[in-house]
Short mmCIF file of C-alpha atoms in Angstrom, two decimals:
data_model
loop_
_atom_site.label_atom_id
_atom_site.label_comp_id
_atom_site.label_asym_id
_atom_site.label_seq_id
_atom_site.Cartn_x
_atom_site.Cartn_y
_atom_site.Cartn_z
CA MET A 1 -8.65 -30.94 10.02
CA SER A 2 -12.83 -29.56 8.65
CA ASP A 3 -13.15 -27.50 6.23
CA ALA A 4 -15.07 -25.55 9.14
CA LYS A 5 -11.68 -25.17 10.99
CA TYR A 6 -9.28 -24.53 7.46
CA SER A 7 -11.50 -21.96 6.95
CA LEU A 8 -11.44 -20.95 10.17
CA VAL A 9 -7.43 -21.02 10.97
CA VAL A 10 -7.15 -19.13 7.59
CA ALA A 11 -9.44 -16.57 8.63
CA MET A 12 -7.09 -15.74 11.93
CA LEU A 13 -4.52 -14.00 9.79
CA THR A 14 -7.27 -12.04 8.60
CA ALA A 15 -8.33 -11.47 12.04
CA GLY A 16 -5.07 -10.14 13.44
CA GLY A 17 -4.18 -8.58 10.37
CA LEU A 18 -6.90 -6.14 10.59
CA VAL A 19 -6.14 -5.56 14.45
CA GLY A 20 -2.80 -4.41 13.69
CA ALA A 21 -3.70 -2.19 10.81
CA LEU A 22 -6.40 -0.49 13.29
CA SER A 23 -2.94 -0.23 16.28
CA ALA A 24 -0.43 1.18 13.45
CA SER A 25 -1.11 3.96 14.13
CA TYR A 26 -0.26 4.72 17.64
CA VAL A 27 2.77 2.20 17.75
CA SER A 28 4.07 4.16 15.00
CA ASP A 29 3.42 7.82 15.72
CA ARG A 30 4.48 6.33 19.61
CA PHE A 31 8.08 4.53 18.95
CA GLY A 32 8.69 6.14 14.94
CA ARG A 33 8.88 4.41 11.97
CA ARG A 34 12.05 1.96 12.57
CA LEU A 35 11.15 0.66 15.92
CA ALA A 36 7.41 -0.12 14.60
CA LEU A 37 9.12 -2.31 12.54
CA PHE A 38 11.43 -4.23 14.84
CA GLY A 39 8.16 -5.09 16.49
CA THR A 40 6.64 -5.93 13.46
CA ALA A 41 9.57 -8.93 12.15
CA ILE A 42 9.46 -9.83 16.47
CA LEU A 43 5.57 -10.63 15.73
CA MET A 44 6.05 -12.12 12.93
CA GLY A 45 8.89 -14.19 14.97
CA ILE A 46 6.93 -15.21 17.49
CA GLY A 47 3.87 -16.38 15.03
CA SER A 48 6.35 -18.00 12.56
CA VAL A 49 7.58 -19.49 16.16
CA ILE A 50 4.28 -21.22 17.20
CA MET A 51 3.29 -22.06 13.71
CA THR A 52 5.70 -24.40 13.30
CA PHE A 53 5.83 -26.07 16.49
CA ALA A 54 2.05 -26.12 16.79
CA VAL A 55 0.01 -29.39 17.68
CA ASN A 56 -3.26 -28.45 17.60
CA THR A 57 -5.13 -26.59 15.60
CA ALA A 58 -5.63 -23.48 18.34
CA THR A 59 -2.08 -23.43 18.58
CA LEU A 60 -1.96 -22.89 14.64
CA MET A 61 -4.51 -20.23 14.78
CA ALA A 62 -2.68 -18.02 17.50
CA GLY A 63 0.75 -18.23 15.38
CA ARG A 64 -1.85 -17.24 12.29
CA PHE A 65 -3.24 -14.51 14.63
CA VAL A 66 0.50 -13.38 16.37
CA ALA A 67 1.53 -13.00 12.54
CA GLY A 68 -1.46 -11.25 11.43
CA LEU A 69 -0.92 -8.60 13.99
CA GLY A 70 2.92 -7.90 12.86
CA SER A 71 1.84 -7.65 9.18
CA GLY A 72 -1.11 -5.58 9.48
CA ILE A 73 0.96 -2.50 11.45
CA VAL A 74 3.96 -3.78 8.60
CA THR A 75 1.82 -3.09 5.86
CA VAL A 76 0.98 0.52 7.17
CA VAL A 77 4.24 1.44 8.21
CA VAL A 78 6.30 0.37 5.28
CA PRO A 79 4.39 2.78 2.58
CA ALA A 80 4.84 5.83 4.91
CA TYR A 81 8.54 5.21 5.95
CA ILE A 82 9.35 4.67 2.50
CA ALA A 83 7.66 7.96 1.45
CA GLU A 84 9.19 9.71 4.20
CA CYS A 85 13.35 8.22 3.34
CA VAL A 86 13.06 8.77 -0.75
CA PRO A 87 13.22 12.05 -2.81
CA LYS A 88 10.14 13.83 -3.74
CA ALA A 89 10.86 13.01 -7.39
CA SER A 90 11.54 9.28 -6.68
CA ARG A 91 8.53 8.25 -4.23
CA GLY A 92 6.84 6.61 -6.68
CA PHE A 93 9.81 4.26 -8.27
CA PHE A 94 10.79 3.20 -4.59
CA GLY A 95 6.54 3.44 -3.91
CA THR A 96 6.52 0.19 -6.20
CA LEU A 97 9.15 -1.89 -5.41
CA ASN A 98 7.61 -2.25 -1.51
CA GLN A 99 4.84 -3.55 -4.03
CA LEU A 100 7.38 -5.48 -6.11
CA ALA A 101 8.87 -6.66 -2.82
CA ILE A 102 5.15 -8.29 -2.06
CA VAL A 103 4.71 -10.06 -5.70
CA VAL A 104 8.50 -11.34 -4.82
CA GLY A 105 7.96 -12.94 -1.85
CA ILE A 106 4.42 -14.19 -2.84
CA LEU A 107 5.88 -16.01 -6.48
CA VAL A 108 8.56 -17.37 -3.95
CA ALA A 109 6.09 -18.76 -0.94
CA GLN A 110 4.23 -20.47 -4.34
CA GLY A 111 7.61 -22.00 -5.20
CA VAL A 112 8.31 -23.29 -1.87
CA GLY A 113 4.71 -24.47 -1.37
CA MET A 114 5.11 -26.26 -4.05
CA ALA A 115 8.04 -28.05 -3.30
CA TRP A 116 7.55 -28.60 0.33
CA SER A 117 3.67 -29.08 0.56
CA THR A 118 4.32 -32.87 2.07
CA LEU A 119 3.35 -34.26 5.55
CA ALA A 120 7.75 -34.57 6.35
CA ALA A 121 8.42 -30.69 5.11
CA TRP A 122 5.17 -28.73 6.20
CA ARG A 123 6.45 -27.19 8.55
CA SER A 124 9.85 -26.11 6.98
CA ILE A 125 7.65 -23.84 5.28
CA LEU A 126 6.19 -22.13 8.23
CA ALA A 127 10.50 -22.72 9.59
CA ILE A 128 11.30 -19.82 6.49
CA GLY A 129 8.98 -16.43 8.49
CA ILE A 130 11.15 -17.06 11.62
CA VAL A 131 14.53 -16.56 9.21
CA LEU A 132 12.90 -13.46 8.07
CA ALA A 133 12.06 -11.73 11.36
CA ILE A 134 15.48 -12.62 12.04
CA ALA A 135 17.04 -11.04 9.09
CA GLN A 136 14.71 -8.43 9.30
CA LEU A 137 16.25 -7.83 13.03
CA LEU A 138 19.79 -8.35 11.97
CA LEU A 139 20.02 -5.65 8.80
CA LEU A 140 17.02 -2.78 10.81
CA PRO A 141 19.92 -1.08 12.56
CA PHE A 142 21.42 -0.11 9.34
CA CYS A 143 18.83 1.86 8.79
CA VAL A 144 18.09 5.25 9.98
CA ASP A 145 14.80 6.89 11.00
CA SER A 146 12.47 8.15 9.20
CA PRO A 147 14.14 11.97 8.72
CA ARG A 148 10.05 13.99 8.65
CA HIS A 149 8.62 12.30 11.01
CA LEU A 150 11.94 13.10 13.68
CA ALA A 151 11.27 16.87 12.03
CA SER A 152 7.30 16.41 12.90
CA ILE A 153 8.19 15.96 16.30
CA PRO A 154 9.09 19.02 19.05
CA GLY A 155 12.76 18.47 19.39
CA GLY A 156 13.56 16.21 17.00
CA LEU A 157 14.96 18.58 14.39
CA ASN A 158 18.48 17.80 14.85
CA SER A 159 18.27 14.22 15.05
CA ALA A 160 15.97 15.01 11.70
CA LYS A 161 18.55 16.19 10.01
CA ALA A 162 21.64 13.45 11.22
CA SER A 163 19.06 10.88 9.76
CA LEU A 164 18.65 12.29 6.62
CA LEU A 165 22.83 13.48 6.38
CA ARG A 166 23.08 9.56 6.51
CA LEU A 167 20.87 9.10 3.20
CA ARG A 168 21.60 11.73 1.47
CA GLY A 169 25.44 11.84 2.08
CA PRO A 170 27.05 15.49 2.68
CA PRO A 171 27.19 18.38 1.67
CA MET A 172 25.06 19.01 4.96
CA GLU A 173 24.36 21.93 2.43
CA LEU A 174 22.10 20.52 1.06
CA VAL A 175 20.43 18.37 4.05
CA GLU A 176 19.77 21.95 4.99
CA ALA A 177 18.31 23.13 2.14
CA GLU A 178 16.18 19.76 1.51
CA VAL A 179 15.14 20.24 5.12
CA ASN A 180 14.31 24.09 4.79
CA GLU A 181 11.90 22.57 1.92
CA TRP A 182 9.97 21.03 4.10
CA ARG A 183 9.78 23.79 6.08
CA ASN A 184 8.16 25.76 3.33
CA GLU A 185 5.90 23.13 2.38
CA GLN A 186 4.31 23.66 5.92
CA MET A 187 4.23 27.18 5.53
CA GLY A 188 2.82 27.54 2.09
CA GLY A 189 6.14 30.11 1.59
CA GLY A 190 8.03 31.58 -1.57
CA GLU A 191 11.32 32.11 -2.38
CA GLU A 192 11.34 35.16 -0.48
CA ASP A 193 10.72 33.61 2.54
CA GLN A 194 13.32 29.98 1.86
CA GLN A 195 16.32 32.91 1.27
CA THR A 196 15.37 35.28 4.16
CA HIS A 197 14.46 32.13 7.11
CA VAL A 198 17.58 29.64 5.37
CA ALA A 199 18.74 29.28 9.16
CA THR A 200 15.03 28.85 10.57
CA VAL A 201 13.46 25.40 10.72
CA VAL A 202 9.87 24.89 12.30
CA GLU A 203 9.51 22.27 14.76
CA SER A 204 5.72 21.44 14.55
CA GLU A 205 3.60 21.03 17.09
CA ARG A 206 0.50 19.92 15.82
CA PRO A 207 -0.79 16.70 17.86
CA LYS A 208 -0.44 13.63 16.58
CA ILE A 209 -4.41 12.72 14.71
CA ASN A 210 -5.36 9.29 15.84
CA VAL A 211 -7.36 7.26 13.98
CA VAL A 212 -10.69 9.21 15.80
CA ARG A 213 -9.30 12.16 15.31
CA LEU A 214 -9.10 11.69 11.68
CA LEU A 215 -13.10 10.44 10.92
CA SER A 216 -14.27 12.92 12.43
CA THR A 217 -12.45 15.67 11.26
CA ALA A 218 -13.55 17.92 8.27
CA GLN A 219 -10.39 18.95 6.75
CA TYR A 220 -9.40 14.98 6.53
CA ARG A 221 -12.80 13.70 4.82
CA ARG A 222 -11.68 14.86 1.14
CA PRO A 223 -8.55 12.81 1.50
CA LEU A 224 -10.59 9.65 3.73
CA LEU A 225 -13.18 10.01 0.20
CA ILE A 226 -10.18 9.35 -2.20
CA ILE A 227 -8.62 6.89 0.42
CA LEU A 228 -11.25 4.99 0.58
CA LEU A 229 -11.65 5.12 -3.40
CA LEU A 230 -8.75 3.67 -3.85
CA GLN A 231 -9.15 1.03 -1.64
CA LEU A 232 -12.72 -0.36 -2.20
CA THR A 233 -11.25 -0.13 -6.34
CA GLN A 234 -8.85 -1.96 -5.26
CA GLN A 235 -10.83 -5.33 -3.76
CA PHE A 236 -13.99 -4.74 -5.03
CA SER A 237 -12.26 -5.14 -8.46
CA GLY A 238 -12.53 -8.67 -8.31
CA ILE A 239 -8.97 -9.73 -8.32
CA ASN A 240 -8.92 -11.94 -5.71
CA ALA A 241 -11.85 -13.89 -7.22
CA VAL A 242 -10.16 -13.87 -11.50
CA ILE A 243 -7.02 -15.75 -9.65
CA PHE A 244 -9.45 -17.76 -7.50
CA TYR A 245 -11.36 -18.96 -10.77
CA SER A 246 -8.13 -18.77 -12.98
CA THR A 247 -7.03 -22.10 -12.12
CA SER A 248 -9.56 -23.65 -13.18
CA ILE A 249 -10.06 -21.91 -17.05
CA MET A 250 -6.13 -22.02 -17.31
CA SER A 251 -6.17 -25.88 -16.56
CA ALA A 252 -8.67 -25.94 -20.18
CA VAL A 253 -6.02 -24.10 -21.91
CA PHE A 254 -2.78 -25.95 -20.34
CA PRO A 255 -3.89 -28.95 -19.03
CA GLU A 256 -0.79 -30.29 -18.43
CA SER A 257 0.07 -27.10 -16.17
CA SER A 258 -2.21 -27.04 -14.23
CA ASP A 259 -0.50 -27.26 -11.21
CA LEU A 260 1.71 -24.44 -11.84
CA ILE A 261 -0.95 -21.68 -12.96
CA THR A 262 -1.09 -19.84 -9.73
CA VAL A 263 2.99 -19.24 -10.55
CA TYR A 264 2.69 -18.32 -14.32
CA ILE A 265 0.01 -15.66 -12.87
CA SER A 266 1.69 -14.22 -10.64
CA VAL A 267 4.90 -13.99 -12.73
CA VAL A 268 2.81 -12.06 -14.98
CA ASN A 269 2.11 -9.43 -12.11
CA LEU A 270 5.82 -9.81 -11.16
CA LEU A 271 6.68 -8.27 -14.97
CA MET A 272 4.25 -5.70 -15.09
CA THR A 273 4.78 -4.66 -11.57
CA ILE A 274 8.52 -3.85 -13.05
CA VAL A 275 7.01 -1.91 -15.64
CA SER A 276 4.54 0.02 -13.28
CA ALA A 277 7.93 0.57 -11.04
CA TYR A 278 9.35 2.52 -13.78
CA LEU A 279 6.45 4.31 -15.03
CA MET A 280 5.34 5.56 -11.88
CA ASP A 281 7.23 8.55 -11.94
CA ARG A 282 7.02 9.09 -15.64
CA VAL A 283 3.13 8.86 -15.88
CA GLY A 284 2.13 9.61 -12.82
CA ARG A 285 -0.07 7.77 -9.92
CA ARG A 286 -3.50 9.28 -11.46
CA THR A 287 -2.71 8.42 -15.43
CA LEU A 288 -1.68 4.91 -14.31
CA PHE A 289 -4.54 4.05 -12.29
CA LEU A 290 -7.07 5.40 -14.75
CA VAL A 291 -5.61 2.72 -17.11
CA SER A 292 -5.57 0.53 -14.96
CA SER A 293 -9.17 0.31 -13.41
CA SER A 294 -9.97 0.88 -17.20
CA MET A 295 -8.58 -1.81 -18.71
CA MET A 296 -9.21 -4.10 -15.59
CA ALA A 297 -12.55 -3.27 -16.61
CA VAL A 298 -12.65 -3.87 -20.75
CA MET A 299 -10.94 -7.49 -19.15
CA SER A 300 -13.58 -8.49 -16.65
CA ILE A 301 -16.53 -7.99 -19.37
CA LEU A 302 -14.75 -9.93 -22.04
CA LEU A 303 -13.95 -12.70 -19.55
CA GLY A 304 -17.84 -13.24 -18.33
CA TRP A 305 -18.36 -13.03 -22.28
CA SER A 306 -16.28 -15.89 -22.84
CA ILE A 307 -17.73 -17.79 -20.29
CA GLU A 308 -21.41 -16.80 -21.28
CA ALA A 309 -20.33 -17.96 -24.66
CA ALA A 310 -18.58 -20.99 -23.94
CA GLY A 311 -15.79 -23.19 -25.23
CA GLN A 312 -13.70 -19.74 -25.55
CA ASP A 313 -11.09 -20.73 -23.32
CA LYS A 314 -8.71 -19.42 -25.07
CA ILE A 315 -10.07 -16.05 -24.74
CA SER A 316 -11.07 -16.52 -21.32
CA ALA A 317 -7.06 -17.30 -20.55
CA ALA A 318 -5.84 -14.02 -22.58
CA ALA A 319 -8.52 -11.43 -20.62
CA ILE A 320 -7.46 -13.13 -16.96
CA ILE A 321 -3.90 -12.48 -18.28
CA GLY A 322 -4.50 -9.15 -19.59
CA PHE A 323 -6.11 -8.52 -16.14
CA VAL A 324 -3.42 -9.31 -13.83
CA ALA A 325 -1.10 -7.28 -15.57
CA ALA A 326 -3.59 -4.36 -15.76
CA PHE A 327 -3.65 -4.87 -11.89
CA ALA A 328 -0.39 -4.67 -11.38
CA ILE A 329 0.66 -1.52 -13.25
CA GLY A 330 -2.34 0.23 -11.56
CA LEU A 331 -4.57 -0.53 -9.15
CA GLY A 332 -1.63 -2.94 -6.95
CA PRO A 333 0.74 -0.28 -6.05
CA ILE A 334 -1.07 3.13 -6.03
CA PRO A 335 -4.02 2.13 -2.97
CA PHE A 336 -0.93 2.65 -0.14
CA LEU A 337 1.34 4.05 -2.38
CA MET A 338 -0.10 7.38 -3.07
CA ILE A 339 -1.70 7.94 1.13
CA PRO A 340 1.53 9.56 2.31
CA GLU A 341 0.79 11.79 -0.73
CA LEU A 342 -2.41 13.08 0.38
CA VAL A 343 -2.35 13.50 4.15
CA ASP A 344 0.31 15.36 6.13
CA THR A 345 2.84 13.55 8.27
CA PRO A 346 0.64 13.72 11.64
CA ALA A 347 -1.97 12.32 9.67
CA VAL A 348 0.10 9.44 7.43
CA SER A 349 -0.16 6.02 10.11
CA SER A 350 -4.17 6.99 10.80
CA ALA A 351 -4.47 7.26 7.44
CA GLY A 352 -2.91 3.95 6.84
CA SER A 353 -4.50 2.48 9.16
CA VAL A 354 -8.14 3.78 8.35
CA GLY A 355 -7.15 2.42 4.30
CA LEU A 356 -5.68 -1.17 5.52
CA ALA A 357 -9.13 -1.91 6.99
CA CYS A 358 -11.15 -1.41 4.76
CA ASN A 359 -8.84 -2.79 2.55
CA MET A 360 -9.02 -6.19 4.66
CA VAL A 361 -12.96 -6.14 5.37
CA SER A 362 -14.07 -5.28 1.47
CA ASN A 363 -10.84 -8.59 1.33
CA PHE A 364 -13.18 -10.19 3.24
CA VAL A 365 -16.95 -9.44 1.83
CA VAL A 366 -15.61 -10.38 -1.71
CA SER A 367 -13.97 -13.69 -0.86
CA ALA A 368 -16.62 -15.14 1.56
CA GLY A 369 -19.07 -13.71 -0.73
CA PHE A 370 -17.94 -14.24 -4.40
CA LEU A 371 -19.42 -18.34 -4.61
CA GLY A 372 -22.75 -17.02 -3.50
CA LEU A 373 -22.69 -14.38 -5.46
CA ARG A 374 -21.87 -16.75 -8.05
CA ASP A 375 -24.80 -19.38 -7.20
CA ILE A 376 -27.21 -16.90 -7.42
CA ILE A 377 -26.74 -14.84 -10.84
CA GLY A 378 -24.15 -17.56 -12.84
CA GLN A 379 -19.89 -17.13 -12.85
CA ASP A 380 -20.07 -14.82 -15.88
CA GLY A 381 -23.01 -12.16 -13.66
CA VAL A 382 -20.18 -11.92 -11.39
CA PHE A 383 -18.21 -10.87 -13.51
CA TYR A 384 -19.77 -8.92 -16.05
CA LEU A 385 -20.19 -6.97 -12.44
CA PHE A 386 -16.72 -6.60 -11.59
CA GLY A 387 -17.22 -4.68 -14.39
CA PHE A 388 -19.57 -2.60 -13.88
CA ILE A 389 -18.49 -1.58 -10.22
CA LEU A 390 -14.74 -0.75 -12.24
CA VAL A 391 -16.74 1.52 -14.60
CA VAL A 392 -18.18 3.18 -12.09
CA MET A 393 -14.76 3.53 -9.73
CA THR A 394 -13.04 4.92 -12.79
CA CYS A 395 -15.71 7.32 -13.26
CA LEU A 396 -15.38 9.21 -9.93
CA ALA A 397 -11.41 8.75 -9.86
CA VAL A 398 -11.25 11.00 -12.84
CA TYR A 399 -13.39 13.42 -10.95
CA ILE A 400 -11.88 13.19 -7.64
CA LEU A 401 -8.28 11.29 -7.87
CA PRO A 402 -5.32 13.97 -7.76
CA GLU A 403 -2.01 13.90 -9.59
CA THR A 404 0.35 13.52 -6.93
CA LYS A 405 3.48 12.80 -9.07
CA GLY A 406 6.23 15.38 -8.37
CA ARG A 407 4.06 17.02 -5.79
CA SER A 408 4.12 17.05 -1.41
CA ALA A 409 1.11 16.23 0.09
CA ASP A 410 1.37 19.79 1.87
CA GLU A 411 1.05 20.94 -2.20
CA VAL A 412 -1.39 18.89 -2.84
CA ILE A 413 -3.78 19.29 0.53
CA ARG A 414 -3.32 23.87 0.07
CA SER A 415 -4.36 22.95 -3.35
CA ASN A 416 -7.41 21.44 -1.95
CA TRP A 417 -6.67 18.12 -3.87
CA ALA A 418 -7.05 19.65 -7.30
CA ILE A 419 -6.26 17.16 -9.59
CA HIS A 420 -3.42 18.96 -11.12
CA SER A 421 -0.65 21.16 -9.40
CA PRO A 422 -2.66 25.03 -10.00
CA GLN A 423 0.22 26.79 -12.21
CA HIS A 424 -0.78 29.84 -10.25
CA TYR A 425 -1.98 29.52 -6.84
CA GLN A 426 -1.64 31.39 -3.79
CA PRO A 427 -0.87 29.33 -0.51
CA VAL A 428 -3.37 29.87 2.53
CA ARG A 429 0.06 30.74 4.81
CA THR A 430 -0.21 28.87 8.17
CA PRO A 431 1.75 30.67 10.87
CA PRO A 432 4.28 28.28 12.96
CA THR A 433 3.47 27.41 16.09
CA THR A 434 7.10 27.48 17.23
CA THR A 435 10.36 28.18 15.97
CA THR A 436 14.36 26.70 15.78
CA GLU A 437 17.33 28.83 15.22
CA VAL A 438 19.76 26.48 14.06
#
């Protein structure tokens, strides 16, 4: 296979992912989070079957495109699904577990690839995708539908309560209290309202927000700006370029382990993602993001200097490890974790679609442009540039990135995306379109 064909095969997964990301909002809102996940398992299973039994390059590309469709949708749906199912105080921890699962998957895939990347066994690597798809199809029936999504559908209140009861367990009074808390968040009500209307819950009839409406509605401009800031910072930090360049640098420091370099980097990523899961609900998203981006800026500049100075392989290796570690505690999990915390339930899927599309396009730009830019300004210059971008993005985040830890999306929205939760603000009351007596 020529380099051009190989590049096209690789790119087909990203192309499918982009299409999947843009369609994820419709699929997720039309069929619900759980059914959408059933669909993604089927798509990724079919894609894996096509790739496993591919007889030519065109078939292999088709399989990667179909698998990419499922990957794009699932990347949007899962963060929203998790955020809508877990208690508010635990969103950060469970949201980071999603990133941890991705990192573990990468590490396992690298290990399997090292063992089975032979002419006799390469199809077995692709067949693992079939096994994983079947496992997901078998396990999803034990998962509940998103209670908050159900509550946002006219007539879905009782289903939402039943779903929440399965998640939280008895007594039913606690389930009623949590659903009533959602109602008060949507209405901007206080304690008096909660006591007066404890048996009355809003069933929202607000229309679902598609991508076009999200992009064209003034009220979503601020959260879109924040979401784009998070996604662009993640990719234009140069994380993929650093990992790409790490092999040649680390090979000079550890020549006997050159084939294990990417595995070592993934282990660092895994360990620091575990640390991030512990810190997310204790320190907060905003703080971790600022610490992460600041440390990555320092490490990127240090890496550029060590390359420019020459003969500083150990410093380069330390900078790469520090860069990946800093990425894992903040910029890795936060961009997608925060999306359900910045927009209301009807707009979550569309916001996730826009965020992932931006992420994938910027990822392509960095990956495709790295080598050409390196030839123009040098390898040290590229990492100086990444460091400068990180400094600029960090400064922007200081002024516009809100802290969402312990705050509902409705509270963040009503505070006009204030950096911190106002101590004494009077929320704007939005009367419900309909109410249903329970």
